[in-house]
Amino acid sequence: QVIIRAEQVEKYYAQPSENRIQVISPTDLSISEGEIVALLGPSGSGKSTLLRMLTGLSTPSAGQVFWHEKPVANADVNVAIVFQSFALFPWLTVVENVEAPLKARGLEASDRRKRALKMLDTVGLDGFQTAYPKELSGGMRQRVGFARALVVEPEVLFMDEPFSALDVLTAENLRSELLELWQKKTIPTRAIFIVTHNIEEAVLLADRIIVLGRNPGHVRTDFKVALAHPR
Ligand code: ADP
Ligand code: ADP
């Protein structure tokens, strides 16, 4: 079942001087229930731009994005994004960071706290509720990032280079934990969309890989990855 569908989306950015630059040329893509989709491409190829359009944070210059066949602007989208740089609030504790999106959605304090603590437990941060982000390692901070994204039970979990700021070993651990939680269906989301420039990461995580070419916005094809040992 298709959750998100992009139909011939394009993005141009205005340049101060001459022409507009095209960052995404007409692109079709979809994200369906139960799949992990990776968007792979070198830096500057338009990955973040495409992610922002899929989430409704940015408007395509042409074409449209649909969530359940409704234009994203009119759809009731529950967006959650995990960022490369964690983007935590430094003045809030771990549990307050995780509660923040629930507060924004108007949930009651006791309900927020309960859901935040449960999610912290899921991502392995039990006992770190009252710590501040600066007291945590990069890997732990990104666990908070995951908890904060997942606590809203997003239909699709978006991740923009979530492991790129971490050292190789930490990244590997977090990645395999995420995959394990996903496969055990312990994380409350129906699909995952991950932006990465790391081919290995895309192959290890994704059911399907979409590749952006080096020329900005040139979508190569919608590759199907054949694994030697299908999971
Ligand atoms: P990636 O995520 O693959 O690194 P981006 O989507 O961030 O790529 O950027 C693609 C290109 O578009 C880059 O050349 C970037 O500088 C440019 N770009 C991105 N956002 C904007 C913007 N808001 N205004 C102007 N140019 C932008
Ligand atoms: P909209 O479609 O609503 O105009 P954009 O797609 O322009 O929104 O998104 C603006 C985002 O792009 C902001 O988060 C801004 O920080 C980022 N941005 C602006 N200029 C650049 C750039 N040259 N390269 C990469 N990102 C950029």
PDB file of C-alpha atoms and ligand atoms in Angstrom:
ATOM      1  CA  GLN A   1       0.000   0.000   0.000  1.00  0.00           C
ATOM      2  CA  VAL A   2       1.457   3.310  -1.147  1.00  0.00           C
ATOM      3  CA  ILE A   3       1.764   5.969   1.559  1.00  0.00           C
ATOM      4  CA  ILE A   4       3.623   8.747  -0.242  1.00  0.00           C
ATOM      5  CA  ARG A   5       3.801   9.386  -3.932  1.00  0.00           C
ATOM      6  CA  ALA A   6       5.738  12.083  -5.749  1.00  0.00           C
ATOM      7  CA  GLU A   7       4.560  12.861  -9.236  1.00  0.00           C
ATOM      8  CA  GLN A   8       6.939  14.646 -11.586  1.00  0.00           C
ATOM      9  CA  VAL A   9       8.335  16.821  -8.819  1.00  0.00           C
ATOM     10  CA  GLU A  10      10.929  19.418  -9.754  1.00  0.00           C
ATOM     11  CA  LYS A  11      12.810  21.977  -7.755  1.00  0.00           C
ATOM     12  CA  TYR A  12      14.551  25.124  -8.907  1.00  0.00           C
ATOM     13  CA  TYR A  13      16.322  27.605  -6.719  1.00  0.00           C
ATOM     14  CA  ALA A  14      16.569  31.230  -7.725  1.00  0.00           C
ATOM     15  CA  GLN A  15      20.099  32.521  -8.221  1.00  0.00           C
ATOM     16  CA  PRO A  16      20.984  36.118  -7.383  1.00  0.00           C
ATOM     17  CA  SER A  17      22.647  36.592 -10.751  1.00  0.00           C
ATOM     18  CA  GLU A  18      21.588  34.616 -13.808  1.00  0.00           C
ATOM     19  CA  ASN A  19      19.414  31.570 -14.274  1.00  0.00           C
ATOM     20  CA  ARG A  20      17.566  29.474 -11.781  1.00  0.00           C
ATOM     21  CA  ILE A  21      19.375  26.278 -10.983  1.00  0.00           C
ATOM     22  CA  GLN A  22      17.517  23.026 -11.222  1.00  0.00           C
ATOM     23  CA  VAL A  23      18.145  20.801  -8.220  1.00  0.00           C
ATOM     24  CA  ILE A  24      15.583  18.098  -8.947  1.00  0.00           C
ATOM     25  CA  SER A  25      14.497  17.258 -12.485  1.00  0.00           C
ATOM     26  CA  PRO A  26      11.054  15.694 -12.959  1.00  0.00           C
ATOM     27  CA  THR A  27      10.944  12.724 -10.606  1.00  0.00           C
ATOM     28  CA  ASP A  28       8.389  10.084  -9.742  1.00  0.00           C
ATOM     29  CA  LEU A  29       8.768   8.020  -6.612  1.00  0.00           C
ATOM     30  CA  SER A  30       6.751   6.290  -3.958  1.00  0.00           C
ATOM     31  CA  ILE A  31       7.112   4.991  -0.417  1.00  0.00           C
ATOM     32  CA  SER A  32       4.983   2.029   0.575  1.00  0.00           C
ATOM     33  CA  GLU A  33       4.011   0.432   3.835  1.00  0.00           C
ATOM     34  CA  GLY A  34       6.582  -1.979   5.222  1.00  0.00           C
ATOM     35  CA  GLU A  35       9.614  -0.841   3.260  1.00  0.00           C
ATOM     36  CA  ILE A  36      12.851   0.929   3.933  1.00  0.00           C
ATOM     37  CA  VAL A  37      13.735   3.186   1.019  1.00  0.00           C
ATOM     38  CA  ALA A  38      17.194   4.718   0.743  1.00  0.00           C
ATOM     39  CA  LEU A  39      17.884   7.841  -1.257  1.00  0.00           C
ATOM     40  CA  LEU A  40      21.517   7.608  -2.286  1.00  0.00           C
ATOM     41  CA  GLY A  41      23.605  10.253  -3.977  1.00  0.00           C
ATOM     42  CA  PRO A  42      26.703  12.407  -3.583  1.00  0.00           C
ATOM     43  CA  SER A  43      26.697  15.610  -1.614  1.00  0.00           C
ATOM     44  CA  GLY A  44      24.846  18.359  -3.472  1.00  0.00           C
ATOM     45  CA  SER A  45      22.781  15.972  -5.616  1.00  0.00           C
ATOM     46  CA  GLY A  46      19.514  17.198  -4.107  1.00  0.00           C
ATOM     47  CA  LYS A  47      18.751  14.541  -1.484  1.00  0.00           C
ATOM     48  CA  SER A  48      17.722  16.929   1.289  1.00  0.00           C
ATOM     49  CA  THR A  49      15.724  18.973  -1.176  1.00  0.00           C
ATOM     50  CA  LEU A  50      13.782  15.881  -2.209  1.00  0.00           C
ATOM     51  CA  LEU A  51      13.258  14.838   1.423  1.00  0.00           C
ATOM     52  CA  ARG A  52      11.899  18.278   2.308  1.00  0.00           C
ATOM     53  CA  MET A  53       9.452  18.107  -0.581  1.00  0.00           C
ATOM     54  CA  LEU A  54       8.241  14.641   0.422  1.00  0.00           C
ATOM     55  CA  THR A  55       7.564  15.839   3.959  1.00  0.00           C
ATOM     56  CA  GLY A  56       5.786  18.994   2.837  1.00  0.00           C
ATOM     57  CA  LEU A  57       8.441  21.253   4.374  1.00  0.00           C
ATOM     58  CA  SER A  58       9.251  22.621   0.948  1.00  0.00           C
ATOM     59  CA  THR A  59       7.014  23.150  -2.046  1.00  0.00           C
ATOM     60  CA  PRO A  60       8.002  21.659  -5.416  1.00  0.00           C
ATOM     61  CA  SER A  61       8.545  24.152  -8.245  1.00  0.00           C
ATOM     62  CA  ALA A  62       6.459  21.785 -10.366  1.00  0.00           C
ATOM     63  CA  GLY A  63       4.700  18.476  -9.811  1.00  0.00           C
ATOM     64  CA  GLN A  64       3.036  17.267  -6.641  1.00  0.00           C
ATOM     65  CA  VAL A  65       3.506  15.146  -3.558  1.00  0.00           C
ATOM     66  CA  PHE A  66       0.613  13.044  -2.289  1.00  0.00           C
ATOM     67  CA  TRP A  67       0.106  11.328   1.036  1.00  0.00           C
ATOM     68  CA  HIS A  68      -2.584   8.687   0.621  1.00  0.00           C
ATOM     69  CA  GLU A  69      -3.493  10.344  -2.657  1.00  0.00           C
ATOM     70  CA  LYS A  70      -4.142  13.701  -0.992  1.00  0.00           C
ATOM     71  CA  PRO A  71      -1.890  16.660  -1.864  1.00  0.00           C
ATOM     72  CA  VAL A  72       0.605  16.925   0.981  1.00  0.00           C
ATOM     73  CA  ALA A  73      -0.527  20.465   1.831  1.00  0.00           C
ATOM     74  CA  ASN A  74      -4.060  19.193   2.582  1.00  0.00           C
ATOM     75  CA  ALA A  75      -3.097  15.873   4.076  1.00  0.00           C
ATOM     76  CA  ASP A  76      -2.893  15.260   7.785  1.00  0.00           C
ATOM     77  CA  VAL A  77       0.820  14.446   7.850  1.00  0.00           C
ATOM     78  CA  ASN A  78       2.614  13.384  10.963  1.00  0.00           C
ATOM     79  CA  VAL A  79       6.191  14.179  10.009  1.00  0.00           C
ATOM     80  CA  ALA A  80       9.249  13.111  11.963  1.00  0.00           C
ATOM     81  CA  ILE A  81      12.808  13.638  10.785  1.00  0.00           C
ATOM     82  CA  VAL A  82      16.092  12.461  12.260  1.00  0.00           C
ATOM     83  CA  PHE A  83      18.894  14.870  11.362  1.00  0.00           C
ATOM     84  CA  GLN A  84      22.613  14.354  10.841  1.00  0.00           C
ATOM     85  CA  SER A  85      23.444  16.971  13.477  1.00  0.00           C
ATOM     86  CA  PHE A  86      20.855  15.616  15.980  1.00  0.00           C
ATOM     87  CA  ALA A  87      19.242  19.075  16.316  1.00  0.00           C
ATOM     88  CA  LEU A  88      18.431  18.586  20.005  1.00  0.00           C
ATOM     89  CA  PHE A  89      17.458  21.472  22.261  1.00  0.00           C
ATOM     90  CA  PRO A  90      20.560  21.957  24.457  1.00  0.00           C
ATOM     91  CA  TRP A  91      18.587  23.650  27.247  1.00  0.00           C
ATOM     92  CA  LEU A  92      16.206  20.705  27.639  1.00  0.00           C
ATOM     93  CA  THR A  93      16.903  17.363  29.293  1.00  0.00           C
ATOM     94  CA  VAL A  94      16.756  14.134  27.337  1.00  0.00           C
ATOM     95  CA  VAL A  95      13.175  13.366  28.303  1.00  0.00           C
ATOM     96  CA  GLU A  96      12.080  16.970  27.690  1.00  0.00           C
ATOM     97  CA  ASN A  97      13.610  16.799  24.213  1.00  0.00           C
ATOM     98  CA  VAL A  98      11.638  13.664  23.447  1.00  0.00           C
ATOM     99  CA  GLU A  99       8.460  15.211  24.837  1.00  0.00           C
ATOM    100  CA  ALA A 100       8.826  18.401  22.801  1.00  0.00           C
ATOM    101  CA  PRO A 101       6.946  17.247  19.678  1.00  0.00           C
ATOM    102  CA  LEU A 102       4.139  15.855  21.846  1.00  0.00           C
ATOM    103  CA  LYS A 103       3.887  19.184  23.637  1.00  0.00           C
ATOM    104  CA  ALA A 104       3.657  20.906  20.267  1.00  0.00           C
ATOM    105  CA  ARG A 105       0.825  18.541  19.412  1.00  0.00           C
ATOM    106  CA  GLY A 106      -1.032  19.467  22.589  1.00  0.00           C
ATOM    107  CA  LEU A 107      -0.716  16.259  24.582  1.00  0.00           C
ATOM    108  CA  GLU A 108      -1.207  16.383  28.311  1.00  0.00           C
ATOM    109  CA  ALA A 109       1.893  16.389  30.533  1.00  0.00           C
ATOM    110  CA  SER A 110       1.479  12.974  32.150  1.00  0.00           C
ATOM    111  CA  ASP A 111       0.679  11.328  28.841  1.00  0.00           C
ATOM    112  CA  ARG A 112       3.733  12.977  27.236  1.00  0.00           C
ATOM    113  CA  ARG A 113       6.038  11.797  29.960  1.00  0.00           C
ATOM    114  CA  LYS A 114       4.741   8.243  29.784  1.00  0.00           C
ATOM    115  CA  ARG A 115       5.206   8.001  26.028  1.00  0.00           C
ATOM    116  CA  ALA A 116       8.619   9.667  26.112  1.00  0.00           C
ATOM    117  CA  LEU A 117       9.937   7.300  28.788  1.00  0.00           C
ATOM    118  CA  LYS A 118       8.689   4.273  26.898  1.00  0.00           C
ATOM    119  CA  MET A 119      10.422   5.437  23.741  1.00  0.00           C
ATOM    120  CA  LEU A 120      13.664   6.172  25.600  1.00  0.00           C
ATOM    121  CA  ASP A 121      13.551   2.624  26.889  1.00  0.00           C
ATOM    122  CA  THR A 122      13.083   1.282  23.345  1.00  0.00           C
ATOM    123  CA  VAL A 123      16.153   3.107  22.023  1.00  0.00           C
ATOM    124  CA  GLY A 124      18.320   2.021  24.966  1.00  0.00           C
ATOM    125  CA  LEU A 125      18.345   5.261  26.934  1.00  0.00           C
ATOM    126  CA  ASP A 126      16.649   4.057  30.070  1.00  0.00           C
ATOM    127  CA  GLY A 127      18.243   5.941  32.971  1.00  0.00           C
ATOM    128  CA  PHE A 128      19.341   8.970  30.944  1.00  0.00           C
ATOM    129  CA  GLN A 129      16.084  10.930  31.240  1.00  0.00           C
ATOM    130  CA  THR A 130      17.475  13.816  33.244  1.00  0.00           C
ATOM    131  CA  ALA A 131      20.797  14.180  31.420  1.00  0.00           C
ATOM    132  CA  TYR A 132      21.415  17.115  29.097  1.00  0.00           C
ATOM    133  CA  PRO A 133      22.494  16.544  25.478  1.00  0.00           C
ATOM    134  CA  LYS A 134      25.973  17.946  26.107  1.00  0.00           C
ATOM    135  CA  GLU A 135      26.606  15.223  28.674  1.00  0.00           C
ATOM    136  CA  LEU A 136      26.028  12.487  26.097  1.00  0.00           C
ATOM    137  CA  SER A 137      28.213  10.941  23.389  1.00  0.00           C
ATOM    138  CA  GLY A 138      27.283  11.411  19.741  1.00  0.00           C
ATOM    139  CA  GLY A 139      25.727   7.979  19.539  1.00  0.00           C
ATOM    140  CA  MET A 140      23.605   8.608  22.618  1.00  0.00           C
ATOM    141  CA  ARG A 141      22.522  11.981  21.281  1.00  0.00           C
ATOM    142  CA  GLN A 142      21.355  10.366  18.090  1.00  0.00           C
ATOM    143  CA  ARG A 143      19.412   7.830  20.125  1.00  0.00           C
ATOM    144  CA  VAL A 144      17.586  10.818  21.609  1.00  0.00           C
ATOM    145  CA  GLY A 145      17.029  12.030  18.045  1.00  0.00           C
ATOM    146  CA  PHE A 146      15.462   8.676  17.164  1.00  0.00           C
ATOM    147  CA  ALA A 147      13.289   8.682  20.281  1.00  0.00           C
ATOM    148  CA  ARG A 148      12.083  12.214  19.590  1.00  0.00           C
ATOM    149  CA  ALA A 149      11.169  11.289  16.017  1.00  0.00           C
ATOM    150  CA  LEU A 150       9.478   8.011  16.900  1.00  0.00           C
ATOM    151  CA  VAL A 151       7.516   9.254  19.893  1.00  0.00           C
ATOM    152  CA  VAL A 152       4.949  10.843  17.561  1.00  0.00           C
ATOM    153  CA  GLU A 153       4.410   7.449  15.911  1.00  0.00           C
ATOM    154  CA  PRO A 154       5.096   8.847  12.455  1.00  0.00           C
ATOM    155  CA  GLU A 155       3.624   7.050   9.506  1.00  0.00           C
ATOM    156  CA  VAL A 156       6.987   7.358   7.769  1.00  0.00           C
ATOM    157  CA  LEU A 157      10.233   7.919   9.618  1.00  0.00           C
ATOM    158  CA  PHE A 158      12.495  10.270   7.659  1.00  0.00           C
ATOM    159  CA  MET A 159      16.216  10.312   8.281  1.00  0.00           C
ATOM    160  CA  ASP A 160      18.697  12.699   6.706  1.00  0.00           C
ATOM    161  CA  GLU A 161      22.221  11.223   6.978  1.00  0.00           C
ATOM    162  CA  PRO A 162      21.467  10.041  10.529  1.00  0.00           C
ATOM    163  CA  PHE A 163      24.755   8.199  11.010  1.00  0.00           C
ATOM    164  CA  SER A 164      27.128  10.519   9.157  1.00  0.00           C
ATOM    165  CA  ALA A 165      28.217  12.501  12.205  1.00  0.00           C
ATOM    166  CA  LEU A 166      29.131   9.367  14.176  1.00  0.00           C
ATOM    167  CA  ASP A 167      32.339   7.353  14.193  1.00  0.00           C
ATOM    168  CA  VAL A 168      32.268   4.169  12.123  1.00  0.00           C
ATOM    169  CA  LEU A 169      31.746   1.730  14.981  1.00  0.00           C
ATOM    170  CA  THR A 170      29.012   3.761  16.677  1.00  0.00           C
ATOM    171  CA  ALA A 171      27.284   4.199  13.335  1.00  0.00           C
ATOM    172  CA  GLU A 172      27.390   0.468  12.641  1.00  0.00           C
ATOM    173  CA  ASN A 173      25.981  -0.388  16.050  1.00  0.00           C
ATOM    174  CA  LEU A 174      23.171   2.100  15.853  1.00  0.00           C
ATOM    175  CA  ARG A 175      22.330   1.054  12.317  1.00  0.00           C
ATOM    176  CA  SER A 176      22.067  -2.622  13.153  1.00  0.00           C
ATOM    177  CA  GLU A 177      20.032  -1.864  16.278  1.00  0.00           C
ATOM    178  CA  LEU A 178      17.633   0.204  14.227  1.00  0.00           C
ATOM    179  CA  LEU A 179      17.277  -2.580  11.676  1.00  0.00           C
ATOM    180  CA  GLU A 180      16.675  -5.123  14.415  1.00  0.00           C
ATOM    181  CA  LEU A 181      13.971  -2.973  16.038  1.00  0.00           C
ATOM    182  CA  TRP A 182      12.362  -2.447  12.646  1.00  0.00           C
ATOM    183  CA  GLN A 183      12.386  -6.149  11.839  1.00  0.00           C
ATOM    184  CA  LYS A 184      10.927  -6.992  15.242  1.00  0.00           C
ATOM    185  CA  LYS A 185       8.284  -4.318  14.589  1.00  0.00           C
ATOM    186  CA  THR A 186       9.063  -2.599  17.890  1.00  0.00           C
ATOM    187  CA  ILE A 187       9.324   0.870  16.403  1.00  0.00           C
ATOM    188  CA  PRO A 188       6.047   2.659  15.743  1.00  0.00           C
ATOM    189  CA  THR A 189       6.335   3.558  12.075  1.00  0.00           C
ATOM    190  CA  ARG A 190       5.144   1.959   8.839  1.00  0.00           C
ATOM    191  CA  ALA A 191       8.009   2.891   6.518  1.00  0.00           C
ATOM    192  CA  ILE A 192      11.473   4.388   6.661  1.00  0.00           C
ATOM    193  CA  PHE A 193      13.014   6.825   4.207  1.00  0.00           C
ATOM    194  CA  ILE A 194      16.732   7.366   4.669  1.00  0.00           C
ATOM    195  CA  VAL A 195      18.949   9.855   2.878  1.00  0.00           C
ATOM    196  CA  THR A 196      22.585   8.805   2.663  1.00  0.00           C
ATOM    197  CA  HIS A 197      25.734   9.206   0.591  1.00  0.00           C
ATOM    198  CA  ASN A 198      27.017   5.874   1.923  1.00  0.00           C
ATOM    199  CA  ILE A 199      26.443   2.986  -0.494  1.00  0.00           C
ATOM    200  CA  GLU A 200      27.145   0.321   2.103  1.00  0.00           C
ATOM    201  CA  GLU A 201      24.617   1.852   4.461  1.00  0.00           C
ATOM    202  CA  ALA A 202      21.984   1.948   1.731  1.00  0.00           C
ATOM    203  CA  VAL A 203      22.592  -1.686   0.789  1.00  0.00           C
ATOM    204  CA  LEU A 204      22.578  -2.890   4.391  1.00  0.00           C
ATOM    205  CA  LEU A 205      19.401  -1.084   5.361  1.00  0.00           C
ATOM    206  CA  ALA A 206      17.176  -0.638   2.366  1.00  0.00           C
ATOM    207  CA  ASP A 207      14.683  -2.780   0.513  1.00  0.00           C
ATOM    208  CA  ARG A 208      14.862  -0.332  -2.334  1.00  0.00           C
ATOM    209  CA  ILE A 209      17.427   2.291  -3.326  1.00  0.00           C
ATOM    210  CA  ILE A 210      16.756   5.432  -5.323  1.00  0.00           C
ATOM    211  CA  VAL A 211      19.883   6.977  -6.787  1.00  0.00           C
ATOM    212  CA  LEU A 212      20.452  10.644  -7.539  1.00  0.00           C
ATOM    213  CA  GLY A 213      23.207  11.319 -10.046  1.00  0.00           C
ATOM    214  CA  ARG A 214      26.121  13.683  -9.649  1.00  0.00           C
ATOM    215  CA  ASN A 215      24.527  16.239 -11.917  1.00  0.00           C
ATOM    216  CA  PRO A 216      22.089  17.950  -9.584  1.00  0.00           C
ATOM    217  CA  GLY A 217      18.691  16.398  -9.681  1.00  0.00           C
ATOM    218  CA  HIS A 218      19.396  13.736 -12.230  1.00  0.00           C
ATOM    219  CA  VAL A 219      17.559  10.656 -11.033  1.00  0.00           C
ATOM    220  CA  ARG A 220      19.391   7.650 -12.409  1.00  0.00           C
ATOM    221  CA  THR A 221      16.782   4.963 -11.938  1.00  0.00           C
ATOM    222  CA  ASP A 222      14.751   3.184  -9.329  1.00  0.00           C
ATOM    223  CA  PHE A 223      17.114   0.315  -8.538  1.00  0.00           C
ATOM    224  CA  LYS A 224      15.972  -2.906  -6.993  1.00  0.00           C
ATOM    225  CA  VAL A 225      18.715  -4.371  -4.841  1.00  0.00           C
ATOM    226  CA  ALA A 226      19.230  -8.089  -5.117  1.00  0.00           C
ATOM    227  CA  LEU A 227      20.755  -9.432  -1.927  1.00  0.00           C
ATOM    228  CA  ALA A 228      22.824 -12.574  -2.078  1.00  0.00           C
ATOM    229  CA  HIS A 229      21.248 -13.690   1.173  1.00  0.00           C
ATOM    230  CA  PRO A 230      17.756 -12.217   1.269  1.00  0.00           C
ATOM    231  CA  ARG A 231      16.592 -11.486   4.767  1.00  0.00           C
TER     232      ARG A 231
HETATM  233  P1  ADP B   1      22.242  16.988  -0.778  1.00  0.00           P
HETATM  234  O1  ADP B   1      21.267  16.788   0.341  1.00  0.00           O
HETATM  235  O2  ADP B   1      22.240  15.847  -1.753  1.00  0.00           O
HETATM  236  O3  ADP B   1      23.616  17.325  -0.320  1.00  0.00           O
HETATM  237  P2  ADP B   1      20.798  19.460  -1.220  1.00  0.00           P
HETATM  238  O4  ADP B   1      19.390  19.127  -1.502  1.00  0.00           O
HETATM  239  O5  ADP B   1      21.139  19.940   0.142  1.00  0.00           O
HETATM  240  O6  ADP B   1      21.719  18.223  -1.639  1.00  0.00           O
HETATM  241  O7  ADP B   1      21.294  20.575  -2.238  1.00  0.00           O
HETATM  242  C1  ADP B   1      21.260  20.394  -3.644  1.00  0.00           C
HETATM  243  C2  ADP B   1      21.749  21.669  -4.314  1.00  0.00           C
HETATM  244  O8  ADP B   1      20.795  22.687  -4.133  1.00  0.00           O
HETATM  245  C3  ADP B   1      23.037  22.210  -3.758  1.00  0.00           C
HETATM  246  O9  ADP B   1      23.750  22.767  -4.850  1.00  0.00           O
HETATM  247  C4  ADP B   1      22.586  23.265  -2.766  1.00  0.00           C
HETATM  248  O10 ADP B   1      23.549  24.262  -2.587  1.00  0.00           O
HETATM  249  C5  ADP B   1      21.352  23.802  -3.451  1.00  0.00           C
HETATM  250  N1  ADP B   1      20.338  24.295  -2.514  1.00  0.00           N
HETATM  251  C6  ADP B   1      19.717  23.555  -1.563  1.00  0.00           C
HETATM  252  N2  ADP B   1      18.796  24.272  -0.889  1.00  0.00           N
HETATM  253  C7  ADP B   1      18.837  25.505  -1.439  1.00  0.00           C
HETATM  254  C8  ADP B   1      18.133  26.723  -1.205  1.00  0.00           C
HETATM  255  N3  ADP B   1      17.184  26.799  -0.270  1.00  0.00           N
HETATM  256  N4  ADP B   1      18.454  27.798  -1.962  1.00  0.00           N
HETATM  257  C9  ADP B   1      19.392  27.725  -2.926  1.00  0.00           C
HETATM  258  N5  ADP B   1      20.096  26.615  -3.222  1.00  0.00           N
HETATM  259  C10 ADP B   1      19.825  25.519  -2.484  1.00  0.00           C
HETATM  260  P1  ADP B   2      10.655  26.645   0.082  1.00  0.00           P
HETATM  261  O1  ADP B   2      10.408  25.654  -1.004  1.00  0.00           O
HETATM  262  O2  ADP B   2       9.535  26.742   1.064  1.00  0.00           O
HETATM  263  O3  ADP B   2      11.123  27.986  -0.437  1.00  0.00           O
HETATM  264  P2  ADP B   2      13.320  25.677   0.466  1.00  0.00           P
HETATM  265  O4  ADP B   2      13.270  24.398  -0.278  1.00  0.00           O
HETATM  266  O5  ADP B   2      13.966  26.867  -0.158  1.00  0.00           O
HETATM  267  O6  ADP B   2      11.850  26.077   0.972  1.00  0.00           O
HETATM  268  O7  ADP B   2      13.978  25.347   1.853  1.00  0.00           O
HETATM  269  C1  ADP B   2      14.690  26.268   2.589  1.00  0.00           C
HETATM  270  C2  ADP B   2      15.760  25.469   3.314  1.00  0.00           C
HETATM  271  O8  ADP B   2      16.928  25.406   2.506  1.00  0.00           O
HETATM  272  C3  ADP B   2      16.196  26.067   4.604  1.00  0.00           C
HETATM  273  O9  ADP B   2      16.252  25.022   5.569  1.00  0.00           O
HETATM  274  C4  ADP B   2      17.576  26.624   4.342  1.00  0.00           C
HETATM  275  O10 ADP B   2      18.377  26.539   5.482  1.00  0.00           O
HETATM  276  C5  ADP B   2      18.084  25.724   3.252  1.00  0.00           C
HETATM  277  N1  ADP B   2      19.046  26.385   2.322  1.00  0.00           N
HETATM  278  C6  ADP B   2      19.028  27.647   1.899  1.00  0.00           C
HETATM  279  N2  ADP B   2      20.019  27.891   1.026  1.00  0.00           N
HETATM  280  C7  ADP B   2      20.713  26.737   0.893  1.00  0.00           C
HETATM  281  C8  ADP B   2      21.847  26.330   0.122  1.00  0.00           C
HETATM  282  N3  ADP B   2      22.478  27.134  -0.710  1.00  0.00           N
HETATM  283  N4  ADP B   2      22.247  25.040   0.226  1.00  0.00           N
HETATM  284  C9  ADP B   2      21.610  24.190   1.044  1.00  0.00           C
HETATM  285  N5  ADP B   2      20.536  24.522   1.793  1.00  0.00           N
HETATM  286  C10 ADP B   2      20.091  25.768   1.716  1.00  0.00           C
END
